[in-house]
PDB file of C-alpha atoms in Angstrom:
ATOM      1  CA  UNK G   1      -4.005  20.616   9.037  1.00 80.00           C
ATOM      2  CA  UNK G   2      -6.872  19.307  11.564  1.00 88.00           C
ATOM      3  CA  UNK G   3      -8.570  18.745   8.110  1.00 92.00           C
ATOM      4  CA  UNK G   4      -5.952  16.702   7.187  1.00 92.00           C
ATOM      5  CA  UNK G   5      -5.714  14.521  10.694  1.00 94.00           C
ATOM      6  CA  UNK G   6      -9.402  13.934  10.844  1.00 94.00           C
ATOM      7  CA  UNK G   7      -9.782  12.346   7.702  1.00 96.00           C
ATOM      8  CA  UNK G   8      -6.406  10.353   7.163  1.00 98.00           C
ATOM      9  CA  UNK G   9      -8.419   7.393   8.064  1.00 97.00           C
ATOM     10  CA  UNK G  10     -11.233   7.403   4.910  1.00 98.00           C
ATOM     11  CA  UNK G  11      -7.466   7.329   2.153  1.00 97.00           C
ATOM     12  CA  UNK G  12      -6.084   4.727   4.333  1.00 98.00           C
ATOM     13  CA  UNK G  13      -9.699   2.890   4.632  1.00 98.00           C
ATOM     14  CA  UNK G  14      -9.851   3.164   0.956  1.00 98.00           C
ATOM     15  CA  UNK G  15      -6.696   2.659  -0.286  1.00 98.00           C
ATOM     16  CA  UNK G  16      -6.269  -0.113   2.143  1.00 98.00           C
ATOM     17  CA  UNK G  17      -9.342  -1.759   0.747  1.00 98.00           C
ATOM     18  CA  UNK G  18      -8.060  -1.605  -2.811  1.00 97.00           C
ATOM     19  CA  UNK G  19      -4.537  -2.811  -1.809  1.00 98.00           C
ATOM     20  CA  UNK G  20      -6.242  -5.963   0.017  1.00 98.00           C
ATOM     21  CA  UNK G  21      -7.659  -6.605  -3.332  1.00 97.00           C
ATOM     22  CA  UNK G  22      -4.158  -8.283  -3.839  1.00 97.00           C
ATOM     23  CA  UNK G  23      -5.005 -11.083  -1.954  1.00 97.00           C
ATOM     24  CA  UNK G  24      -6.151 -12.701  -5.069  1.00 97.00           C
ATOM     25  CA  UNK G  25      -3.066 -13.505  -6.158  1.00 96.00           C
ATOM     26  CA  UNK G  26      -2.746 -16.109  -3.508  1.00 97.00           C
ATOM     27  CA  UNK G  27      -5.340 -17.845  -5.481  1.00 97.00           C
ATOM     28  CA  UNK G  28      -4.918 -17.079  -8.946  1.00 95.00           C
ATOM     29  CA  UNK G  29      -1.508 -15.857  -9.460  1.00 95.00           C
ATOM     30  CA  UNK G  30      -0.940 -15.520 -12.966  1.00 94.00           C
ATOM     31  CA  UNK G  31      -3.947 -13.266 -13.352  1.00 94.00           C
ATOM     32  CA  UNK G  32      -2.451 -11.453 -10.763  1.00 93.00           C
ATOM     33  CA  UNK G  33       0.555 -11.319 -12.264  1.00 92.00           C
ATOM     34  CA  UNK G  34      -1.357 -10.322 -16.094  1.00 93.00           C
ATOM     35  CA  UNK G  35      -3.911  -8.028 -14.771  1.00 92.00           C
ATOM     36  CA  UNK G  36      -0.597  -5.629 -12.535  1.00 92.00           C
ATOM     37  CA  UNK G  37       2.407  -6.104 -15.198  1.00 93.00           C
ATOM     38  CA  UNK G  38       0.667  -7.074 -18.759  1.00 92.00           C
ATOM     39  CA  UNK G  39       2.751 -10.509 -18.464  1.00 90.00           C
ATOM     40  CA  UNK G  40       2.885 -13.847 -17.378  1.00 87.00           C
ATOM     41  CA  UNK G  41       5.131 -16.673 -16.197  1.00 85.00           C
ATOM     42  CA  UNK G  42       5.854 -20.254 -16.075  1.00 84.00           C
ATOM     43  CA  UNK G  43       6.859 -22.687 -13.481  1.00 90.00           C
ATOM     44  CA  UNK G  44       6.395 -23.356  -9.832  1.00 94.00           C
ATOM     45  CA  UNK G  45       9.224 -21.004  -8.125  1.00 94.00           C
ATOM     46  CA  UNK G  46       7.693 -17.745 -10.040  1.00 92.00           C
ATOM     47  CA  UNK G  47       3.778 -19.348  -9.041  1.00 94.00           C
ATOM     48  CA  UNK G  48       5.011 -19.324  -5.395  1.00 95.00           C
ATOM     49  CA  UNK G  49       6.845 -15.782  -5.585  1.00 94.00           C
ATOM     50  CA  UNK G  50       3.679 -14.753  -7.395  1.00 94.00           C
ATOM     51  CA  UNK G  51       1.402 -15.975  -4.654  1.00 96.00           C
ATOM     52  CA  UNK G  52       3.799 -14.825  -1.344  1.00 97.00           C
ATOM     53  CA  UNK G  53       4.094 -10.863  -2.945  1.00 96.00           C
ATOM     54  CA  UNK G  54       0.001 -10.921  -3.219  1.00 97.00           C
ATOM     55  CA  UNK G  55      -0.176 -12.345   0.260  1.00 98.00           C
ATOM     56  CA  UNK G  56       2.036  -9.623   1.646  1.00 98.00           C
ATOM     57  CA  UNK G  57       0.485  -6.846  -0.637  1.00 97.00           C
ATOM     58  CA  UNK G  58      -2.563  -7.923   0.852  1.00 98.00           C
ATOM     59  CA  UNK G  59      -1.769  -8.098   3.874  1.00 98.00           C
ATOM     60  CA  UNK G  60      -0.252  -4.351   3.499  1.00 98.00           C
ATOM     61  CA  UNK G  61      -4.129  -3.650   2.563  1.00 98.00           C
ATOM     62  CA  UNK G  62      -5.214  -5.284   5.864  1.00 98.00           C
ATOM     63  CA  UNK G  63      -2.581  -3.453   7.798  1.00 98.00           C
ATOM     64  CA  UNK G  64      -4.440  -0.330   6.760  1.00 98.00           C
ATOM     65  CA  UNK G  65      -7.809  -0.716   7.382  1.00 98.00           C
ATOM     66  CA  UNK G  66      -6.601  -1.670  10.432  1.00 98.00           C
ATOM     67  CA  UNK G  67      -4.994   1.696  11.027  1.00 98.00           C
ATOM     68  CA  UNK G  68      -8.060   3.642   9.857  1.00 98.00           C
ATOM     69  CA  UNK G  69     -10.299   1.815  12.686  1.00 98.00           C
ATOM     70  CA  UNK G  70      -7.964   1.974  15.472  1.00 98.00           C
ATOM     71  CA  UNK G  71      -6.516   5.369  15.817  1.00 95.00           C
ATOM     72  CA  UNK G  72      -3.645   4.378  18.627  1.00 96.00           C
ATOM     73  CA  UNK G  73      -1.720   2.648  15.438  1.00 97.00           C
ATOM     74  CA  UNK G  74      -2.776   4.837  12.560  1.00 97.00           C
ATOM     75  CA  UNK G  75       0.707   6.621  12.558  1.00 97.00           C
ATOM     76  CA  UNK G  76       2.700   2.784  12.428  1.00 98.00           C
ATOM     77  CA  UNK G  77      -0.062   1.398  10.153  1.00 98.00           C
ATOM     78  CA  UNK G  78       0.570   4.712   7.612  1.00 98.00           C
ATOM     79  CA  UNK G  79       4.341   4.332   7.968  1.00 98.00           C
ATOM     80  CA  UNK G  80       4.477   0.824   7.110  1.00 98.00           C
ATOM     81  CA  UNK G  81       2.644   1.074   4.261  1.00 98.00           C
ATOM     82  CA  UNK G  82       3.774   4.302   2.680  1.00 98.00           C
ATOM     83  CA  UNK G  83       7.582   2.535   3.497  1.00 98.00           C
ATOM     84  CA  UNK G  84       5.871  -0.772   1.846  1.00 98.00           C
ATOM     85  CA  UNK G  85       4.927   1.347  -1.116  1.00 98.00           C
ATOM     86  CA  UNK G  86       7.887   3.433  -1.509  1.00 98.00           C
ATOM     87  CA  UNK G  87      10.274   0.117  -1.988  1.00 98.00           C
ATOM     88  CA  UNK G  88       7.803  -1.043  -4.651  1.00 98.00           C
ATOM     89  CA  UNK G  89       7.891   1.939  -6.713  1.00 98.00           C
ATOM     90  CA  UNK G  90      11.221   2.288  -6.227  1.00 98.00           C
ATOM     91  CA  UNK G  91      12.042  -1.384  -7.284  1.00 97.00           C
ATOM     92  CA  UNK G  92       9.746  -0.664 -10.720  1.00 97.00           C
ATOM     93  CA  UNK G  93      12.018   2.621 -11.345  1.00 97.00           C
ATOM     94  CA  UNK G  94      14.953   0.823 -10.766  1.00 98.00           C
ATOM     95  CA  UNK G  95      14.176  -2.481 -12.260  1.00 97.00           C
ATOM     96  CA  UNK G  96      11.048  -2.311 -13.740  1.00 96.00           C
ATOM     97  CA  UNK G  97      10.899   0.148 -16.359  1.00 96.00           C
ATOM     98  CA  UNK G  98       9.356  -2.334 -19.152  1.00 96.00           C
ATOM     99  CA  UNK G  99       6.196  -2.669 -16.893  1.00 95.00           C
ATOM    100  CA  UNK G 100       5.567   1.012 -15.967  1.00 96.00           C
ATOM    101  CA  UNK G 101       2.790   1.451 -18.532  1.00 96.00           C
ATOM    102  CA  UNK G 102       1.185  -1.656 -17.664  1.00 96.00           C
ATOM    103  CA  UNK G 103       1.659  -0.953 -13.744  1.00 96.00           C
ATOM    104  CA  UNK G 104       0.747   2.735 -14.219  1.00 97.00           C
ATOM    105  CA  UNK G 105      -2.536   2.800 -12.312  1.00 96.00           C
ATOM    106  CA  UNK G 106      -0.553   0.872  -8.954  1.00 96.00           C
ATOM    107  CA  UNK G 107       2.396   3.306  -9.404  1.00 97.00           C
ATOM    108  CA  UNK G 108       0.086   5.984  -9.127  1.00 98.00           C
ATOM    109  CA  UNK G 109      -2.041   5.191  -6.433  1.00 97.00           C
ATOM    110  CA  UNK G 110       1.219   3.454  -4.388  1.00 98.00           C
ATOM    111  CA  UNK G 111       2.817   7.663  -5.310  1.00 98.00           C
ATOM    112  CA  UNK G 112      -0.571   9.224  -3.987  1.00 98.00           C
ATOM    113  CA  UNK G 113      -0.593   7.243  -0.802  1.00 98.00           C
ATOM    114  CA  UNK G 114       3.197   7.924   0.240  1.00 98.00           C
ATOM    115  CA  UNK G 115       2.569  11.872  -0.599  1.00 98.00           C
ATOM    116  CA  UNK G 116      -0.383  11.678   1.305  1.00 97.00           C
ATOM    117  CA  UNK G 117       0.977   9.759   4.351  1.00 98.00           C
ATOM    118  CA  UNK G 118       4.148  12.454   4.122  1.00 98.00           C
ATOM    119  CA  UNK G 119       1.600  14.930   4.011  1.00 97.00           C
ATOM    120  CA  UNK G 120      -0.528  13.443   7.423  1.00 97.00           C
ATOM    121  CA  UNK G 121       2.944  12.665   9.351  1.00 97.00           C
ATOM    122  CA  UNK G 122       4.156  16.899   9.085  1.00 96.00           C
ATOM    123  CA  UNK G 123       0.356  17.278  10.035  1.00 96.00           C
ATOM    124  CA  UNK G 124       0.612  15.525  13.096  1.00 95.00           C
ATOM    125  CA  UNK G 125       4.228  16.652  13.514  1.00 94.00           C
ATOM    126  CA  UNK G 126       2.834  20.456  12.784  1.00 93.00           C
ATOM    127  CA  UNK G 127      -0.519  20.116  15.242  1.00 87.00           C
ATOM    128  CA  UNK G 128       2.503  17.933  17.950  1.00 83.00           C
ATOM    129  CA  UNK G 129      -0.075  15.232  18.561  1.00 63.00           C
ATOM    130  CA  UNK G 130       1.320  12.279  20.227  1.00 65.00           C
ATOM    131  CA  UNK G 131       1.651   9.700  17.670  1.00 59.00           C
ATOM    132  CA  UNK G 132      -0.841   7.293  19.392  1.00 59.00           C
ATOM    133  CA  UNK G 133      -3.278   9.933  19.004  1.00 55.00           C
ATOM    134  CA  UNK G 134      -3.583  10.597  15.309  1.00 54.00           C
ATOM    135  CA  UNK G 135      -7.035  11.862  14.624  1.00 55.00           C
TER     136      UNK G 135
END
């Protein structure tokens, strides 16, 4: 479990890096939009959509780097991604079933990080560290 604790910050570093990669969207959203869900869109409502959910994917991302470097709010940084993640995939299940093979490789990553941050959270729970003093 200490194992576990210790190193919760190099996944969130790393998967918080990748996630930030979203912020291109804000920039060029229908490649965004191509490159996660094989499709595109027309129009300026769907451009803005497109460019506000890579802005807050992003700033997910940056939300988690931030938790890896300052160990006070790795707990709340973990939780509100996982939670973050968890909606997503959830929303594709529901909703999104036409895009899971094109949004496998998100899906799967977004499912790792929640399992993982479960996994950390009974860690911390199981060790009864203070949650301001994850690591």
């Amino acid at each position: 479990m200490d194992f576990i604790i210790k190193n919760f910050k190099w996944v969130m570093l790393v998967t918080g890096a990748l996630t930030a990669t979203m912020f291109y969207g804000v920039f060029a959203p229908q490649m965004a939009l191509e490159s996660m869900f094989a499709t595109s869109f027309g129009g300026e409502l769907e451009t803005l959509v497109a460019r506000s959910w890579s802005a807050l994917i992003g700033l997910i991302g940056a939300v988690s780097i931030y938790g890896a470097f300052v160990e006070r709010h790795r707990v709340f940084a973990a939780v509100i991604a996982a939670a973050s993640k968890a909606v997503f995939v959830s929303l594709m299940l529901i909703y999104g079933q036409e895009y899971l093979a094109a949004a496998a490789p998100a899906l799967t990553m977004d499912v790792a990080v929640i399992v993982l941050t479960l996994v950390f959270l009974v860690a911390i729970r199981a060790r009864g560290v203070p949650t301001g003093s994850a690591g």
